[in-house]
Tab-separated table of C-alpha atoms (C1' of nucleotides) in Angstrom:
chain	number	residue	atom	x	y	z
C	1	MET	CA	-10.121	10.679	-11.869
C	2	ILE	CA	-6.714	10.330	-12.957
C	3	GLU	CA	-5.550	13.741	-14.072
C	4	LEU	CA	-1.845	13.114	-14.094
C	5	PRO	CA	-0.411	13.104	-17.283
C	6	ASP	CA	1.778	10.128	-16.946
C	7	PRO	CA	3.003	9.437	-13.402
C	8	GLY	CA	5.652	7.220	-15.227
C	9	PRO	CA	6.351	3.299	-14.588
C	10	PHE	CA	7.866	3.873	-11.346
C	11	TYR	CA	4.746	5.403	-9.796
C	12	GLU	CA	2.642	2.836	-11.063
C	13	THR	CA	4.967	0.027	-9.819
C	14	VAL	CA	4.967	1.665	-6.325
C	15	TRP	CA	1.108	1.993	-6.197
C	16	LEU	CA	0.941	-1.753	-7.360
C	17	ILE	CA	3.044	-2.566	-4.429
C	18	VAL	CA	1.152	-0.578	-1.838
C	19	ARG	CA	-2.158	-2.047	-2.878
C	20	GLN	CA	-0.800	-5.546	-1.546
C	21	ILE	CA	-0.249	-4.172	1.795
C	22	PRO	CA	-2.755	-5.839	3.830
C	23	GLN	CA	-4.792	-4.426	6.388
C	24	GLY	CA	-3.087	-4.287	9.896
C	25	SER	CA	0.363	-4.312	8.250
C	26	ALA	CA	2.558	-1.190	7.281
C	27	ALA	CA	5.507	-0.852	5.057
C	28	THR	CA	8.231	1.788	4.899
C	29	TYR	CA	9.164	3.932	2.068
C	30	GLY	CA	12.542	2.420	2.136
C	31	GLN	CA	11.121	-1.088	2.076
C	32	ILE	CA	9.255	-0.129	-1.189
C	33	ALA	CA	11.755	1.227	-2.901
C	34	GLY	CA	14.045	-1.640	-2.241
C	35	MET	CA	11.641	-3.797	-4.013
C	36	ILE	CA	11.879	-2.078	-7.008
C	37	PRO	CA	14.640	-2.418	-9.590
C	38	PRO	CA	16.573	0.867	-10.319
C	39	PRO	CA	14.847	2.787	-13.020
C	40	SER	CA	17.332	2.332	-16.057
C	41	GLY	CA	19.993	4.722	-15.981
C	42	ILE	CA	19.997	5.191	-12.375
C	43	ASP	CA	23.268	3.577	-10.438
C	44	GLN	CA	22.200	1.114	-7.796
C	45	GLU	CA	23.947	3.506	-5.367
C	46	ASP	CA	22.074	6.488	-6.333
C	47	TYR	CA	18.959	4.340	-6.271
C	48	ASP	CA	19.315	3.301	-2.822
C	49	ARG	CA	19.653	7.054	-1.774
C	50	LEU	CA	16.836	8.364	-3.872
C	51	GLY	CA	14.580	5.526	-4.172
C	52	PRO	CA	12.525	6.119	-0.670
C	53	ARG	CA	12.218	9.549	-1.548
C	54	TRP	CA	10.271	9.008	-5.074
C	55	VAL	CA	8.298	6.513	-3.007
C	56	GLY	CA	7.272	9.542	-1.088
C	57	ASP	CA	6.417	11.315	-4.254
C	58	ALA	CA	4.537	8.584	-5.431
C	59	MET	CA	2.563	8.549	-2.253
C	60	ASN	CA	1.999	12.649	-2.674
C	61	ALA	CA	0.575	12.043	-5.867
C	62	VAL	CA	-1.616	9.306	-5.017
C	63	SER	CA	-3.225	11.487	-2.333
C	64	ARG	CA	-4.191	14.001	-5.345
C	65	LEU	CA	-5.622	10.845	-7.146
C	66	ASP	CA	-7.573	9.734	-4.201
C	67	ASP	CA	-7.910	6.239	-5.438
C	68	PRO	CA	-9.358	4.270	-2.410
C	69	ALA	CA	-7.987	0.951	-3.911
C	70	ILE	CA	-4.508	2.403	-2.629
C	71	PRO	CA	-4.082	2.099	1.169
C	72	TRP	CA	-1.420	5.063	1.143
C	73	HIS	CA	-1.801	5.397	4.832
C	74	ARG	CA	-0.049	2.035	5.190
C	75	VAL	CA	3.234	3.493	4.124
C	76	ILE	CA	5.401	5.318	6.746
C	77	ASN	CA	8.779	6.153	7.406
C	78	SER	CA	11.411	3.911	8.758
C	79	LYS	CA	10.861	4.912	12.133
C	80	GLY	CA	7.357	3.729	12.526
C	81	GLY	CA	6.093	7.288	12.135
C	82	ILE	CA	3.788	9.485	10.053
C	83	SER	CA	5.890	11.709	7.729
C	84	LEU	CA	3.253	14.163	6.815
C	85	PRO	CA	3.375	17.447	8.442
C	86	PRO	CA	1.517	17.004	11.953
C	87	ASP	CA	-0.992	19.193	11.618
C	88	SER	CA	-2.124	18.365	8.048
C	89	PRO	CA	-5.250	16.949	7.249
C	90	ALA	CA	-3.722	14.193	5.622
C	91	ALA	CA	-1.819	13.420	8.504
C	92	ALA	CA	-5.278	13.126	10.748
C	93	LEU	CA	-6.613	10.938	8.224
C	94	GLN	CA	-3.708	8.602	8.320
C	95	ARG	CA	-3.501	8.739	11.776
C	96	ALA	CA	-7.151	7.829	12.089
C	97	ARG	CA	-6.974	5.044	9.646
C	98	LEU	CA	-3.892	3.233	11.088
C	99	ARG	CA	-5.748	3.957	14.497
C	100	HIS	CA	-8.681	2.287	13.166
C	101	GLU	CA	-6.929	-0.844	12.144
C	102	GLY	CA	-5.190	-1.011	15.612
C	103	ILE	CA	-1.610	-0.692	14.668
C	104	LEU	CA	-0.746	2.683	16.076
C	105	ASN	CA	0.455	2.769	19.552
C	106	ASP	CA	-0.072	5.447	22.378
C	107	ARG	CA	2.968	7.212	20.860
C	108	GLU	CA	1.193	7.707	17.652
C	109	GLN	CA	3.722	5.015	16.058
C	110	VAL	CA	3.728	1.775	14.295
C	111	ASP	CA	5.581	-1.055	15.864
C	112	LEU	CA	7.266	-2.380	12.867
C	113	SER	CA	8.788	-5.353	14.781
C	114	ALA	CA	5.315	-6.298	15.153
C	115	CYS	CA	3.262	-4.985	12.326
C	116	GLY	CA	5.888	-4.498	9.254
C	117	TRP	CA	4.855	-6.009	6.481
C	118	GLU	CA	6.706	-9.196	4.999
C	119	GLY	CA	5.967	-8.392	1.572
C	120	PRO	CA	3.960	-10.480	-0.996
C	121	ASP	CA	5.142	-14.180	-1.723
C	122	ALA	CA	8.107	-14.831	-4.046
C	123	ALA	CA	6.017	-15.963	-6.687
C	124	TRP	CA	4.334	-12.664	-7.013
C	125	CYS	CA	7.491	-10.461	-6.887
C	126	GLU	CA	9.049	-12.633	-9.382
C	127	ALA	CA	5.783	-12.323	-11.631
C	128	HIS	CA	6.246	-8.449	-11.565
C	129	GLY	CA	9.931	-8.074	-11.685
C	130	LEU	CA	10.301	-7.055	-8.210
C	131	TYR	CA	12.627	-8.096	-5.473
C	132	ARG	CA	11.306	-9.398	-2.170
C	133	PRO	CA	11.426	-6.847	0.417
C	134	ARG	CA	13.840	-6.690	3.622
C	135	SER	CA	12.004	-7.669	6.551
C	136	LEU	CA	11.059	-4.822	9.035
C	137	LYS	CA	11.354	-7.180	12.082
C	138	PRO	CA	14.619	-7.482	14.159
C	139	PRO	CA	17.126	-9.608	12.798
C	140	ALA	CA	16.594	-13.196	14.523
C	141	PRO	CA	20.140	-14.174	14.972
C	142	ASP	CA	19.223	-17.834	16.435
C	143	GLY	CA	15.791	-18.951	15.187
C	144	PRO	CA	12.858	-17.815	16.599
C	145	GLN	CA	13.176	-15.881	19.736
C	146	GLN	CA	12.010	-17.077	23.103
C	147	LEU	CA	9.484	-14.609	24.378
C	148	SER	CA	10.903	-13.991	27.855
C	149	LEU	CA	8.038	-12.729	29.830
C	150	PHE	CA	9.323	-13.679	33.083
Q	1	DC	C1'	12.461	29.480	-15.939
Q	2	DG	C1'	15.069	29.610	-11.508
Q	3	DT	C1'	14.129	28.593	-6.457
Q	4	DT	C1'	12.349	26.461	-2.822
Q	5	DT	C1'	10.767	22.509	-0.686
Q	6	DG	C1'	10.004	17.832	0.674
Q	7	DA	C1'	5.004	11.682	2.540
Q	8	DC	C1'	13.504	9.923	3.180
Q	9	DT	C1'	17.349	8.135	5.519
Q	10	DA	C1'	21.789	7.111	7.810
Q	11	DC	C1'	24.520	9.011	10.693
Q	12	DG	C1'	26.842	11.823	14.561
Q	13	DC	C1'	26.114	14.096	19.112
M	1	DC	C1'	17.052	7.990	22.513
M	2	DG	C1'	15.716	12.505	20.479
M	3	DC	C1'	17.557	15.985	17.675
M	4	DG	C1'	19.889	17.948	13.787
M	5	DT	C1'	22.454	17.496	9.277
M	6	DA	C1'	23.985	16.367	4.691
M	7	DG	C1'	22.708	14.668	0.122
M	8	DC	C1'	19.800	14.492	-3.388
M	9	DC	C1'	15.989	14.723	-7.430
M	10	DA	C1'	11.428	15.850	-8.929
M	11	DA	C1'	7.580	18.738	-8.133
M	12	DA	C1'	5.554	22.598	-6.814
M	13	DC	C1'	5.833	27.489	-6.621
DNA sequence: CGTTTGACTACGC
DNA sequence: CGCGTAGCCAAAC
């Protein structure tokens, strides 16, 4: 099934991470990139800029592999939206899967503050030489916010 | 083998 | 808050 000659360690690492995203959660390209140390020879500064795009490349490659073990649909952009061309079949599939998991709101976006992935546990990250991801949820300046409903 | 494009983001209006 | 832009590398053409 895998026809790509050698996707490279970076892609493999991306796929490894994406496999950890649980049903009902979503991660962003930048978030995933931020978990991976810069490939050798790449400045941190450059990597911050390019990493998210490479993650996108890895997702593009995965759709060609069509590996059901990699929940690529749970990877979205920093705005909580789908980055595929809206009219493409792949986008339709992603929308359908996200909707099926109940995390796509009426504006066809994922509320990252509610469904944003918090990442694997620290032990897992350390075991794989990865960083813990930054949280996608809004900063809590002073402990858990009281939900002021009234 | 040169050109074009893109599954990104941060930033400015 | 939505839309346009720059920057930048690797794939895809």
